[in-house]
Short mmCIF file of C-alpha atoms and ligand atoms in Angstrom, two decimals:
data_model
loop_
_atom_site.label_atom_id
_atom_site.label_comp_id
_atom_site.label_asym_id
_atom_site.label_seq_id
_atom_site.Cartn_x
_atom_site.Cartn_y
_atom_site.Cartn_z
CA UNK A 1 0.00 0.00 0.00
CA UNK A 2 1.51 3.60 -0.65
CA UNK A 3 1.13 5.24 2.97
CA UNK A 4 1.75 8.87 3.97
CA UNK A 5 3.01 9.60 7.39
CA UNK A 6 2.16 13.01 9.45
CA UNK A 7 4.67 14.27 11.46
CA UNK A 8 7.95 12.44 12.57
CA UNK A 9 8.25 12.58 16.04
CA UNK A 10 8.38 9.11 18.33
CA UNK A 11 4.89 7.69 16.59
CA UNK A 12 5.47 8.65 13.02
CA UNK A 13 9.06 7.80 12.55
CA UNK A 14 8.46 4.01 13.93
CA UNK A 15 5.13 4.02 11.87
CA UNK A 16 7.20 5.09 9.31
CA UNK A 17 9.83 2.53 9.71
CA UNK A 18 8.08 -0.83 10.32
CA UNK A 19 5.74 -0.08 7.55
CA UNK A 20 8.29 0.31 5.08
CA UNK A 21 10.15 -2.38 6.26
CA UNK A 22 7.19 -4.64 5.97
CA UNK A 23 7.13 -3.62 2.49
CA UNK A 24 4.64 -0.66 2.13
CA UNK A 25 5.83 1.87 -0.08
CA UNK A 26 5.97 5.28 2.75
CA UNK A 27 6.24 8.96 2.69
CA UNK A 28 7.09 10.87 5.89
CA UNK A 29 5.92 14.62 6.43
CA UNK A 30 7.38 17.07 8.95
CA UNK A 31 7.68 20.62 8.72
CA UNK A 32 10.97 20.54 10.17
CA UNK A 33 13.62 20.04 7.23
CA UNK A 34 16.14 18.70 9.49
CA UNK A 35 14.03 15.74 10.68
CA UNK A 36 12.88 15.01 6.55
CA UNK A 37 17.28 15.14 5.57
CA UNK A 38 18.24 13.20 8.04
CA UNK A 39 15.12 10.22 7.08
CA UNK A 40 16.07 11.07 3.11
CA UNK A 41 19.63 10.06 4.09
CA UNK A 42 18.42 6.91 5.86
CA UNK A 43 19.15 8.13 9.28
CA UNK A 44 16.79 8.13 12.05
CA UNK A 45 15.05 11.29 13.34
CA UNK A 46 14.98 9.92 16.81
CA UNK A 47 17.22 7.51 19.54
CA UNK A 48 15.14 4.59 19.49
CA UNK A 49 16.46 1.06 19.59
CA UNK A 50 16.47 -0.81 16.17
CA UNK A 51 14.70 2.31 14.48
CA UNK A 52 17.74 3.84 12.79
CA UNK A 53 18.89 0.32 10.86
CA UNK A 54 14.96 -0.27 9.93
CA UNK A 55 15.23 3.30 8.71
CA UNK A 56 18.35 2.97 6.86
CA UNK A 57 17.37 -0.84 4.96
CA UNK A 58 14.00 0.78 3.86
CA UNK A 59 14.93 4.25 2.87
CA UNK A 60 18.04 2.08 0.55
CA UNK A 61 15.48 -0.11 -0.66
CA UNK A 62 13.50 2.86 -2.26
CA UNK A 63 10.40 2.26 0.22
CA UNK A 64 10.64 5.04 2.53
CA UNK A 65 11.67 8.97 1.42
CA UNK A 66 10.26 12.09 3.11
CA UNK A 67 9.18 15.73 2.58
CA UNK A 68 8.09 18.78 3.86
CA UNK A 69 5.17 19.12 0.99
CA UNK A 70 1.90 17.81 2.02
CA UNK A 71 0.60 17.78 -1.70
CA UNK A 72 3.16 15.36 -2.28
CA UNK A 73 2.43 12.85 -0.26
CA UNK A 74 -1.08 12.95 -0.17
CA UNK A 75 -1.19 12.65 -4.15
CA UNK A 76 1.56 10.15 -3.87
CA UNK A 77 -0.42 7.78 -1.50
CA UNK A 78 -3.95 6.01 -0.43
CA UNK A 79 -4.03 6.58 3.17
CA UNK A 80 -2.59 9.14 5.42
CA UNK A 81 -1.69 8.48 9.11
CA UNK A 82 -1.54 11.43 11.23
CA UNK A 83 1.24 11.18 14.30
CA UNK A 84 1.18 15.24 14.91
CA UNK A 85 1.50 16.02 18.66
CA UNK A 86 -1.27 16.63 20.85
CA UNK A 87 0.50 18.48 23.93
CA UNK A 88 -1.12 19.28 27.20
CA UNK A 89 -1.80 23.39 27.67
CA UNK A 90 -1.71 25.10 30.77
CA UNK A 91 -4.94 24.36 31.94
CA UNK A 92 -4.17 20.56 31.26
CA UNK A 93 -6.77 20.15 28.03
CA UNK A 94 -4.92 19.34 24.66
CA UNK A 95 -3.29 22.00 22.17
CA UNK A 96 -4.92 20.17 18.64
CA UNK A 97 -3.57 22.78 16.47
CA UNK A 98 -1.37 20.55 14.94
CA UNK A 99 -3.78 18.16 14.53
CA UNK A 100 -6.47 20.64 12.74
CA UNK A 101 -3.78 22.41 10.64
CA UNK A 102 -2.75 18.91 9.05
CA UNK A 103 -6.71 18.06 8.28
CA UNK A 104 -6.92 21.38 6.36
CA UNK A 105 -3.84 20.18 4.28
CA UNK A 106 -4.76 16.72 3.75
CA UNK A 107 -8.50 18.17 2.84
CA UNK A 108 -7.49 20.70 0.40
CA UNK A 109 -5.51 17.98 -1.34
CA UNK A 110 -7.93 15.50 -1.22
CA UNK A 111 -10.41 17.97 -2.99
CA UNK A 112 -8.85 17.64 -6.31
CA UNK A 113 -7.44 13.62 -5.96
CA UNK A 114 -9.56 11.16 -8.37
CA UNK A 115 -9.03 8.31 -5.77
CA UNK A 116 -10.66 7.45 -2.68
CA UNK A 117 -8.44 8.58 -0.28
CA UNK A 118 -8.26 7.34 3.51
CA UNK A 119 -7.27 9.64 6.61
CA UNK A 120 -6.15 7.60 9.63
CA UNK A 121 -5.52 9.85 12.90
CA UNK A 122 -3.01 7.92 15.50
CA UNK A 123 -2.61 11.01 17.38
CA UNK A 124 -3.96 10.60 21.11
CA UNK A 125 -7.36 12.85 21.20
CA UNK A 126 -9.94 13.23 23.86
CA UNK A 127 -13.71 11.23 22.60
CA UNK A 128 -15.49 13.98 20.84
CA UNK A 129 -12.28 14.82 19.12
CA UNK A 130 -12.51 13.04 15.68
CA UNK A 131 -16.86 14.49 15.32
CA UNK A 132 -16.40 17.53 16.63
CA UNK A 133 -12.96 18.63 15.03
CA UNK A 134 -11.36 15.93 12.55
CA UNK A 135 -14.16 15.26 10.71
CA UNK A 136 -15.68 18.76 10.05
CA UNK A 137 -12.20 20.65 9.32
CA UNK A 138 -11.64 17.69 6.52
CA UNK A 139 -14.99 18.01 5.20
CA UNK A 140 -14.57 21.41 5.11
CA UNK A 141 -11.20 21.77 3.64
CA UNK A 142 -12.26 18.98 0.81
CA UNK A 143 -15.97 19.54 0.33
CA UNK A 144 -16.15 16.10 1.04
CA UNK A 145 -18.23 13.48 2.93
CA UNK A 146 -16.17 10.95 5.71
CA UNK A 147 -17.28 7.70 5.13
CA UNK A 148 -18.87 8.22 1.42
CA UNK A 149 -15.83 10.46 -0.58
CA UNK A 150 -13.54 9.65 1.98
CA UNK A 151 -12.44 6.84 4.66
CA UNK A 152 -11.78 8.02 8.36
CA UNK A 153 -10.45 6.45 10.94
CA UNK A 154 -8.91 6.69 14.98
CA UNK A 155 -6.05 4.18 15.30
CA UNK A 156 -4.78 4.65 18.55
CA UNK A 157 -1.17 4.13 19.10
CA UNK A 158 0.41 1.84 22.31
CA UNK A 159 3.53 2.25 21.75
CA UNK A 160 5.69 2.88 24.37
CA UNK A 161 9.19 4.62 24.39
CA UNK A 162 12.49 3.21 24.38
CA UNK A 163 10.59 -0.39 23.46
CA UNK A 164 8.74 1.15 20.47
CA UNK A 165 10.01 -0.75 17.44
CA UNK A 166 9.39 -4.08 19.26
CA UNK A 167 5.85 -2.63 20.45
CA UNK A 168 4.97 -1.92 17.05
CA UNK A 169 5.37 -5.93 16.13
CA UNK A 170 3.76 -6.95 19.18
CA UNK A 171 1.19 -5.02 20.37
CA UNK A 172 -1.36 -5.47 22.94
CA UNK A 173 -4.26 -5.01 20.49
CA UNK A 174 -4.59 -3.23 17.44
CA UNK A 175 -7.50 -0.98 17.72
CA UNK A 176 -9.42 0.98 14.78
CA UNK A 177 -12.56 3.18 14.95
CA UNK A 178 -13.47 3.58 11.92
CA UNK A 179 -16.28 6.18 9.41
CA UNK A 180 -17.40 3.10 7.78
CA UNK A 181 -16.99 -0.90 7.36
CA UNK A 182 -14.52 -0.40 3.73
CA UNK A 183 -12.32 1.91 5.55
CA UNK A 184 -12.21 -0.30 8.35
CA UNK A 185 -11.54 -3.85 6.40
CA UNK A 186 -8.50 -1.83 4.49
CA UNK A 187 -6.84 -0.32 7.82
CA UNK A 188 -7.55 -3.24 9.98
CA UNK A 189 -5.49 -5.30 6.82
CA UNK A 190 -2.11 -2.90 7.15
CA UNK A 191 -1.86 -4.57 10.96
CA UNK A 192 -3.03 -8.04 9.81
CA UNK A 193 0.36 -9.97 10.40
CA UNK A 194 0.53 -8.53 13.86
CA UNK A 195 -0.05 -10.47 16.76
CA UNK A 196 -2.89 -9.45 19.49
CA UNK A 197 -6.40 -9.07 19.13
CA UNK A 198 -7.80 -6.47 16.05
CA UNK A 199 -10.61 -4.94 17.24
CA UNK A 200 -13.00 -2.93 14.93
CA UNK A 201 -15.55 -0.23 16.77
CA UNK A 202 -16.66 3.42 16.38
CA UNK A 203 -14.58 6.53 16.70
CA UNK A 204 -15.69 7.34 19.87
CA UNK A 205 -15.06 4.41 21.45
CA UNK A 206 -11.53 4.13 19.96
CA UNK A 207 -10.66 7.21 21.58
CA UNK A 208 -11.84 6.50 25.19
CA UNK A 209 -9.95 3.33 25.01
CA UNK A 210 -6.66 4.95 24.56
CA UNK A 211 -6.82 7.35 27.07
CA UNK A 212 -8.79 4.62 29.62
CA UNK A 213 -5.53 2.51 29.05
CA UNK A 214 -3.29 5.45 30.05
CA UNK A 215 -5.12 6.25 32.99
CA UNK A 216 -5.16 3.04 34.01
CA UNK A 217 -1.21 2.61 34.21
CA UNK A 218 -1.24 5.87 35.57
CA UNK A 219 -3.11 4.33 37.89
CA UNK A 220 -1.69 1.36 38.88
CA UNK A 221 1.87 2.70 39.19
CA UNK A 222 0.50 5.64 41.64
CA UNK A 223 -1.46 2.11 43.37
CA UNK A 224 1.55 0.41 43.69
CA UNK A 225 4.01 2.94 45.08
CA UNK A 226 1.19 3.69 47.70
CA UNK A 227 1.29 -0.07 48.75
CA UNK A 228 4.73 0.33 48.91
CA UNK A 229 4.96 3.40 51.38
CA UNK A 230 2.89 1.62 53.76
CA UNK A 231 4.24 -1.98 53.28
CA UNK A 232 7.96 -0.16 54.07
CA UNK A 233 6.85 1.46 57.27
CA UNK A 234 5.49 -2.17 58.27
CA UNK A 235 8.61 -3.66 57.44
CA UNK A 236 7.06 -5.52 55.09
CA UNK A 237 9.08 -5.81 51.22
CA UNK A 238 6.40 -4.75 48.54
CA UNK A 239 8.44 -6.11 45.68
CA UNK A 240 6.95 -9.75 47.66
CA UNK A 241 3.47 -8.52 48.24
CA UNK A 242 2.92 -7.28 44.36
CA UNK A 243 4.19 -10.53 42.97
CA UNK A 244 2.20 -12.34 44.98
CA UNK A 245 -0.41 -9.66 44.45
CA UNK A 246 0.22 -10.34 40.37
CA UNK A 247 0.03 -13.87 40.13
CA UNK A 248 -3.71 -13.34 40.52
CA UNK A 249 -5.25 -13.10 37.64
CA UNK A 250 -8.66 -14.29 38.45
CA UNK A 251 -9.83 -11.63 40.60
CA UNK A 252 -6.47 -8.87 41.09
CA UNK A 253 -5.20 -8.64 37.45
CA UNK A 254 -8.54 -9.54 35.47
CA UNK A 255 -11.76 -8.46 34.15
CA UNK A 256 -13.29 -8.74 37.05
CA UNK A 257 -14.45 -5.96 39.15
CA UNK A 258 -13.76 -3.82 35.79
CA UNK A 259 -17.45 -3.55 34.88
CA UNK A 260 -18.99 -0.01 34.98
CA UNK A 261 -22.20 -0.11 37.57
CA UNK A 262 -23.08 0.63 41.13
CA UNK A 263 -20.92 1.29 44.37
CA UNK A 264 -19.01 -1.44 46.17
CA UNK A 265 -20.15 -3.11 49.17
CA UNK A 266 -20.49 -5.79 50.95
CA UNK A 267 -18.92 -6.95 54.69
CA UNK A 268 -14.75 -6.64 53.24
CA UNK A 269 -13.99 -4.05 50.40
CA UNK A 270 -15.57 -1.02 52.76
CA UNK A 271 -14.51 -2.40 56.06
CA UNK A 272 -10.42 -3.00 54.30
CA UNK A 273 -10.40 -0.46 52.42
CA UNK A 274 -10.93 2.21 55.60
CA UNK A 275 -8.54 -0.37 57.83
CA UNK A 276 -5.42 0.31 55.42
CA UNK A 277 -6.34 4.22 54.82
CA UNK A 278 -6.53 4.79 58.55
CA UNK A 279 -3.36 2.68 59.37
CA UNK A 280 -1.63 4.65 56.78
CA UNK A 281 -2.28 7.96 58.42
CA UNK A 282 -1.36 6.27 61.39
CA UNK A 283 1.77 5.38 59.82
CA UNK A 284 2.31 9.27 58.27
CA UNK A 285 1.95 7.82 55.00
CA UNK A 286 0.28 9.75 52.39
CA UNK A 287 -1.89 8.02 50.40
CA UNK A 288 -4.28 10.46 48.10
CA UNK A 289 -5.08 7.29 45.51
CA UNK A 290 -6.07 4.87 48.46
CA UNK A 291 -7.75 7.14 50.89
CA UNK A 292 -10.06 8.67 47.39
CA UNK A 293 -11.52 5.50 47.12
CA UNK A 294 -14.27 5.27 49.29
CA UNK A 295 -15.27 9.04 48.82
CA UNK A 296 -15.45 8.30 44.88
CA UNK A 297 -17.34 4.61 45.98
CA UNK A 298 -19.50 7.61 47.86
CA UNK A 299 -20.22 9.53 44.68
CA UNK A 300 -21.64 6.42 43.08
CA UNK A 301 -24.17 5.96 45.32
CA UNK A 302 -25.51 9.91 45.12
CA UNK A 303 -25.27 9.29 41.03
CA UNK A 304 -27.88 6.62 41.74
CA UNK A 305 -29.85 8.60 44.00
CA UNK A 306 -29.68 11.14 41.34
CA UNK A 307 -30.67 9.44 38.56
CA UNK A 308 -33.43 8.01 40.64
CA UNK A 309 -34.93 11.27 41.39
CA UNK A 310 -34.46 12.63 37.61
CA UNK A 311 -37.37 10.67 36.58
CA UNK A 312 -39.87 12.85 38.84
CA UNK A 313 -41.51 9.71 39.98
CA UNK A 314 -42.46 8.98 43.20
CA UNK A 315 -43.25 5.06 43.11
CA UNK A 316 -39.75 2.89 43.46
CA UNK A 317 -39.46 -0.68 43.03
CA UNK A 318 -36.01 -1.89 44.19
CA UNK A 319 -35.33 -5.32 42.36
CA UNK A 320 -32.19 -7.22 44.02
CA UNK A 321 -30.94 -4.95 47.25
CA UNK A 322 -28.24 -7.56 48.79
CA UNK A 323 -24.64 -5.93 47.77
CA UNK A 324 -24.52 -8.83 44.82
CA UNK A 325 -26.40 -11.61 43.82
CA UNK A 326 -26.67 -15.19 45.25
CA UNK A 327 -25.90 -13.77 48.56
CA UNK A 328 -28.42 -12.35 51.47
CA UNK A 329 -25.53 -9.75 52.91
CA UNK A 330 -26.74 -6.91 53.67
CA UNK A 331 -24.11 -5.22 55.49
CA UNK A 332 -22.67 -2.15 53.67
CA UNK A 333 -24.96 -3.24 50.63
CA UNK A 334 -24.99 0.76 48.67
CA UNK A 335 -28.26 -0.16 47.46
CA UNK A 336 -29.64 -0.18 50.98
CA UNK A 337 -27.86 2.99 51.40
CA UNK A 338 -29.67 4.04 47.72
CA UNK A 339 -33.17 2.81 49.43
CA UNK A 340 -32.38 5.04 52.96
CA UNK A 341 -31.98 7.94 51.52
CA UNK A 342 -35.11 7.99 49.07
CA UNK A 343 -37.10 6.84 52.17
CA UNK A 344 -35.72 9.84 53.76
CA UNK A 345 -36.71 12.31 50.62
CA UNK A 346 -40.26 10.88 51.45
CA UNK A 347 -40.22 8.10 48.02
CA UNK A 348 -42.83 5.00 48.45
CA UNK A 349 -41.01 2.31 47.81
CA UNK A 350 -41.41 -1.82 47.27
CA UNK A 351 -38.31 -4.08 47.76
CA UNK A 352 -37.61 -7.26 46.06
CA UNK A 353 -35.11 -9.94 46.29
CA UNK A 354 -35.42 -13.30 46.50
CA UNK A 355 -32.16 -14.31 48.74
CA UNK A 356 -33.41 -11.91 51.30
CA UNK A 357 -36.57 -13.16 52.38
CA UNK A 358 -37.07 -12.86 56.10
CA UNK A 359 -38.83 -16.14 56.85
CA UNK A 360 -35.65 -18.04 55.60
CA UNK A 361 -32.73 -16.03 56.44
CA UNK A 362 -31.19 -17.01 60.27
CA UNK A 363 -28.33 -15.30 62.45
CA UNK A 364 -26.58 -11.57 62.00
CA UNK A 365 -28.42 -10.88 58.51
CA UNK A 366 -31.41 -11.57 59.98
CA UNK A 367 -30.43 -9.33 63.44
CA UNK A 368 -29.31 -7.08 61.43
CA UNK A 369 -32.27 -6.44 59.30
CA UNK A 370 -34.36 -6.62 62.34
CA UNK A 371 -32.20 -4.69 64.39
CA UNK A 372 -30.38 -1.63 62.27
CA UNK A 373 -32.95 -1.56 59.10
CA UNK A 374 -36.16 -2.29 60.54
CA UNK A 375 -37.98 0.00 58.47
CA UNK A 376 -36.01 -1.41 55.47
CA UNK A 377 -37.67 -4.94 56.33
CA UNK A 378 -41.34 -3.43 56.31
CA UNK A 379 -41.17 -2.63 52.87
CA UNK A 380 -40.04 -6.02 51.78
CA UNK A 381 -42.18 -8.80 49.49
CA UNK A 382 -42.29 -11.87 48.55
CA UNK A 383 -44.04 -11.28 44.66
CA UNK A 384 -41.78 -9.44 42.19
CA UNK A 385 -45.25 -9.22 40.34
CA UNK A 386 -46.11 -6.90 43.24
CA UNK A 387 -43.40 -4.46 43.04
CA UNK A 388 -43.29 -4.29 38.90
CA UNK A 389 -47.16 -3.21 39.10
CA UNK A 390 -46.68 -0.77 41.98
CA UNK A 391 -43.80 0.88 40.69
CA UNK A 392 -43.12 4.27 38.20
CA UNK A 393 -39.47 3.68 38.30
CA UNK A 394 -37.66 0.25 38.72
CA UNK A 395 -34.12 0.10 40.41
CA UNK A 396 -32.25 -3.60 39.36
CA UNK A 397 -30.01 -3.36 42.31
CA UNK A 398 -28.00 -6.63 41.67
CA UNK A 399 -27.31 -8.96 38.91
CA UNK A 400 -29.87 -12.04 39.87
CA UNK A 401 -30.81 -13.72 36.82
CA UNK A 402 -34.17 -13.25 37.21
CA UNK A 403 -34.39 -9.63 36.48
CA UNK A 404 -32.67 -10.65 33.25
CA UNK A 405 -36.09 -11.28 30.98
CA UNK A 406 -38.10 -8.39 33.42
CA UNK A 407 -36.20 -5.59 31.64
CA UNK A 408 -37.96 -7.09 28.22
CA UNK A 409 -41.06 -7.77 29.69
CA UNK A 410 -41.68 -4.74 31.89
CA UNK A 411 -44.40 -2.22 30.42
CA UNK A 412 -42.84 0.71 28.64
CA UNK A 413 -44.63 3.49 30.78
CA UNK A 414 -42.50 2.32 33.48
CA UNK A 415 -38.65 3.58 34.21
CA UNK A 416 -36.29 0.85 34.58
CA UNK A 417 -32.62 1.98 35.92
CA UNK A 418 -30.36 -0.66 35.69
CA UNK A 419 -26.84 -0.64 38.35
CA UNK A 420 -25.65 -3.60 37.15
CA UNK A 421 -26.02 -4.10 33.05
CA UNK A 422 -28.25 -7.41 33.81
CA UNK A 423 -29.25 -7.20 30.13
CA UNK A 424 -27.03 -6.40 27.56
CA UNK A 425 -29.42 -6.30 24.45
CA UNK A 426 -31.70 -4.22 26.16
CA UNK A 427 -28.90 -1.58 25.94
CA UNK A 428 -30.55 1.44 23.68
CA UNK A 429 -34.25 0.24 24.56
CA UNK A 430 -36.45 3.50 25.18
CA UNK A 431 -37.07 3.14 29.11
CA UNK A 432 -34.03 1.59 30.16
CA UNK A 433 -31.13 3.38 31.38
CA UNK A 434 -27.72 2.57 33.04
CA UNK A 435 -26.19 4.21 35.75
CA UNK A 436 -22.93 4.36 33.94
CA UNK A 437 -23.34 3.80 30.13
N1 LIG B 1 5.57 9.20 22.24
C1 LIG B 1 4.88 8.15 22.61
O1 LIG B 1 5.39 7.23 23.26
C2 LIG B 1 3.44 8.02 22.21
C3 LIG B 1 2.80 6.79 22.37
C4 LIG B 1 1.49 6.67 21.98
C5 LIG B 1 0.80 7.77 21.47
N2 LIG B 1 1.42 8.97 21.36
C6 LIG B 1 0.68 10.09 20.79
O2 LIG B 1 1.06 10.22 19.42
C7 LIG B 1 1.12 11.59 19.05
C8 LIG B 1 2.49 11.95 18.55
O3 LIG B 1 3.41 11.78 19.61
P1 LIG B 1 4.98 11.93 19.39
O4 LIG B 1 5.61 11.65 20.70
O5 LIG B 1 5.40 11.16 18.18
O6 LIG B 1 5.06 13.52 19.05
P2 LIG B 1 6.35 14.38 18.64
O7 LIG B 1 6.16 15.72 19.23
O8 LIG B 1 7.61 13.61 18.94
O9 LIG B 1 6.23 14.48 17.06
C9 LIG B 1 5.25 15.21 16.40
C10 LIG B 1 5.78 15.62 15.03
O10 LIG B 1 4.70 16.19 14.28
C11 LIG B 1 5.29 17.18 13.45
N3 LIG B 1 4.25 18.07 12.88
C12 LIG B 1 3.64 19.14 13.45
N4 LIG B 1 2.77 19.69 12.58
C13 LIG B 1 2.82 18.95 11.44
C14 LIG B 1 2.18 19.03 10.19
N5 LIG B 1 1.27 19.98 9.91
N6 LIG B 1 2.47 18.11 9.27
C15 LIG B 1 3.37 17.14 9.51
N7 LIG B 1 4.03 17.01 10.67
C16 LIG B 1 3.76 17.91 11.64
C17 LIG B 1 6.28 17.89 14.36
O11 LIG B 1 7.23 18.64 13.65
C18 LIG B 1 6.90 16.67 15.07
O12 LIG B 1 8.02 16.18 14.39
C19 LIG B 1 0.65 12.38 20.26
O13 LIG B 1 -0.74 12.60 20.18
C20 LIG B 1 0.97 11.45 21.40
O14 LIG B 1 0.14 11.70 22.53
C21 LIG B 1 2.75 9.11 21.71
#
C-alpha cells in the first residue's frame, strides 16, 4: 500500500519505519527540514532502539523517502496516518492545532485527488475529538463526505518509548474506529500480520480506550508505590506482596471488578479499604489514591440517588438490594444505602429480592435487618409481580438472573434503571437506562 506519514516525532518515525520495512511503499511529512534530511539520508530522526537500521534498509530499498510538501504525499499515496503532537496546555486540556492544521492540508488535497483517499488519525485525542474537530475541518477543507468520498479512521497508538520498534510488532491489540466498514476492512489489513487481538468499533469508542488505558497505568503505578509506602513502614518488602499480588489473575489482574455499575459493598472491600487508609495515616503515610476511594465509591451511590430522582416519579421498586447476587448480605450493601436515603426524601417504595426473604434467612443478617434496618424490612415482598405493578421507576439493584427477561417484559410506561447491566441487548431500549453507560 503507498502510505503517507504526518509528522515524525516518536509515533510517526516508527510508523514510518516498520511499515516500510514490511514492504509498504511510505512517505514521511514534517515541517521541520532537518528531521525530513536526516530520514532522506536513511538516518533516524529519533534515539530509538532498532529504528535507525529499519530506517536505513527501507529508505536504501526505495520504500521510505520524506518531505516537507503535504501535496506530495497525499497525491503520492492512499491513506494518510496522522502522528502530529497533541501536547497538554496550561490548563491541562490538549493544544490540537497541529492536529487541525494537518486536516486542512490533507482536505485541500484531497479535494482535487480522483481516488478514494483514507485519513487515519493515531494522534492521542480526547472522545469527541474526531466528530467535533477531525471530521468537520476535513470536510470542510475537501468539500467532502467521511465515510462516502472519503475513509476516516482513529487508530490509537500503544507504543511505548524506548521499546517502540518491538511494540509496534507486538502489540497489545490493534484498535481501529473507523467512518465506515470499507475503511475499516483496508486499515484493519495494514496490521493483519501482527499479533494481538484487532478490534473494529466506532470513533468514539476508539478514543476513550486509549486514554482509559493510560489512565489506568497511571493508575496502577501511583497504586503500587502507595502499597509500597505503607508496606515499608510495616517492614514488610512490597516487591513480595505485588508478585504475589500479580500472580492473581482471576480476581487482582482480570476483568473482574472492571465492569462499569453501582458502588461497592459488601462486609470486606468497605470495612479493608478504611482499615489500610486509617493505618496509613497512622503510619504518616500519604496516600491520596487509596484514601479517594471510598469518597469516589461515595459519589456512586448519590449518582444513583440522582438518577433516581431525575425521573420525577415517586413510586420505586427496588429489584435485588443484597450488595450482589446469590448472597443475602446486607451489610454495607450501597443499594440499601440508595433505598435510605429515598425513604428519607419521602419516596414510596417496594423491595424485592429473593435471597433476602425474612422467613428463611437465620443469624446476624437476619439481626441485622431486624435490628439496624427495621424500616427497610417493612417494605419487603415476597411477589416481584407486586413491586413491577406498583412501581413508576424500577431500580435492578444486583445482577440475579431473574431480572434478566423483566427488563424485556416490563411495560414501557415504566422507568427501569439498571446498576448492574443485567441485560445487555436491552442496551438502547427507550425506558431503560444505566447508571454508567
Ligand atoms: N511518544 C509516545 O510514546 C506516544 C505513544 C502513543 C501515542 N502517542 C501520541 O502520538 C502523538 C504523537 O506523539 P509523538 O511523541 O510522536 O510527538 P512528537 O512531538 O515527537 O512528534 C510530532 C511531530 O509532528 C510534526 N508536525 C507538526 N505539525 C505537522 C504538520 N502539519 N504536518 C506534519 N508534521 C507535523 C512535528 O514537527 C513533530 O516532528 C501524540 O498525540 C501522542 O500523545 C505518543
Amino acid at each position: 500500500m503507498n502510505i503517507s506519514i504526518f509528522g515524525l516525532g516518536y509515533v510517526g518515525a516508527v510508523s514510518a519505519g516498520c511499515l516500510a520495512h514490511d514492504g509498504h511503499h511510505v512517505i514521511g511529512v514534517d515541517p521541520t527540514q532537518a528531521k525530513v534530511d536526516l530520514i532522506n539520508a536513511g538516518k533516524t530522526p529519533i534515539i530509538e532502539k532498532d529504528i535507525g537500521e529499519i530506517i536505513a534498509s527501507s529508505v536504501k530499498e526505495g520504500r521510505l523517502r520524506a518531505t516537507t510538501d503535504c501535496k506530495d504525499a497525499v497525491e503520492n499515496s492512499d491513506v494518510s496516518i496522522v502522528c502530529v503532537g497533541t501536547p497538554s496546555q496550561l490548563n491541562g486540556s490538549l493544544d490540537l492545532k497541529f492536529v487541525r492544521r494537518v486536516c486542512e492540508e490533507i482536505g485541500s488535497v484531497i479535494k482535487d485527488k480522483s481516488t478514494r483517499h483514507i485519513v487515519v488519525i493515531r494522534s492521542t485525542m480526547l472522545p469527541g475529538t474526531m466528530a467535533d474537530i477531525v471530521q468537520p475541518t476535513l470536510e470542510q477543507a475537501s468539500g467532502m463526505i467521511a465515510g462516502q468520498d472519503f475513509g476516516l479512521c482513529i487508530n490509537p497508538e500503544f507504543l511505548r518509548e524506548s521499546t517502540a520498534v518491538y511494540d509496534f510488532y507486538n502489540p497489545p491489540k490493534t484498535v481501529v474506529g473507523a467512518s465506515d466498514d470499507t475503511t475499516l476492512a483496508e486499515i484493519l489489513a495494514i496490521y493483519e500480520a501482527l499479533p494481538g487481538p484487532k478490534i473494529g468499533t466506532d470513533l468514539a469508542t476508539a478514543e476513550m480506550v486509549k486514554y482509559t488505558d493510560n489512565v489506568w497505568h497511571a493508575l496502577k503505578v501511583a497504586f503500587a508505590n502507595e502499597i509500597g509506602n505503607i508496606a515499608k513502614k510495616v517492614n514488610v518488602d512490597s516487591h513480595k506482596v505485588m508478585d504475589i499480588f500479580c500472580q492473581d489473575t482471576k480476581l487482582n489482574i482480570s476483568p473482574y471488578y472492571m465492569k462499569p455499575g453501582f458502588a461497592f459493598g459488601g462486609s470486606c472491600l468497605p470495612k479493608d479499604v478504611r482499615a489500610l487508609v486509617y493505618k496509613a495515616g497512622a503510619l504518616d503515610v500519604n496516600t491520596p489514591v487509596l484514601s479517594s476511594i471510598l469518597p469516589s465509591n461515595k459519589q456512586q451511590v448519590e449518582n444513583g440517588i440522582n438518577l433516581v430522582t431525575s425521573k420525577g416519579k415517586r413510586k420505586i421498586g427496588i429489584l435485588g438490594f443484597s450488595f450482589k447476587a446469590g448472597t443475602d448480605d446486607l451489610r454495607e450493601s450501597p443499594i440499601v444505602e440508595l433505598i435510605e436515603r429515598l425513604l428519607g426524601k419521602g419516596y414510596e417504595l417496594k423491595l424485592y429480592d429473593k435471597n433476602v426473604n425474612l422467613a428463611a434467612i437465620v443469624g446476624a443478617n437476619k439481626d441485622y435487618i431486624l435490628n439496624q434496618i427495621p424500616h427497610i424490612s417493612k417494605l419487603m415482598v415476597t411477589d416481584i409481580d407486586d413491586v413491577i405493578n406498583a412501581s413508576e421507576v424500577l431500580v435492578i439493584g444486583n445482577g440475579d438472573e431473574q431480572f434478566r427477561d423483566v427488563v424485556a417484559t416490563i411495560p414501557k410506561d415504566k422507568h427501569v434503571i439498571d446498576l448492574v447491566r443485567i441485560n445487555e441487548d436491552a442496551v438502547g431500549q427507550e425506558g431503560y437506562e444505566g447508571i454508567c453507560w
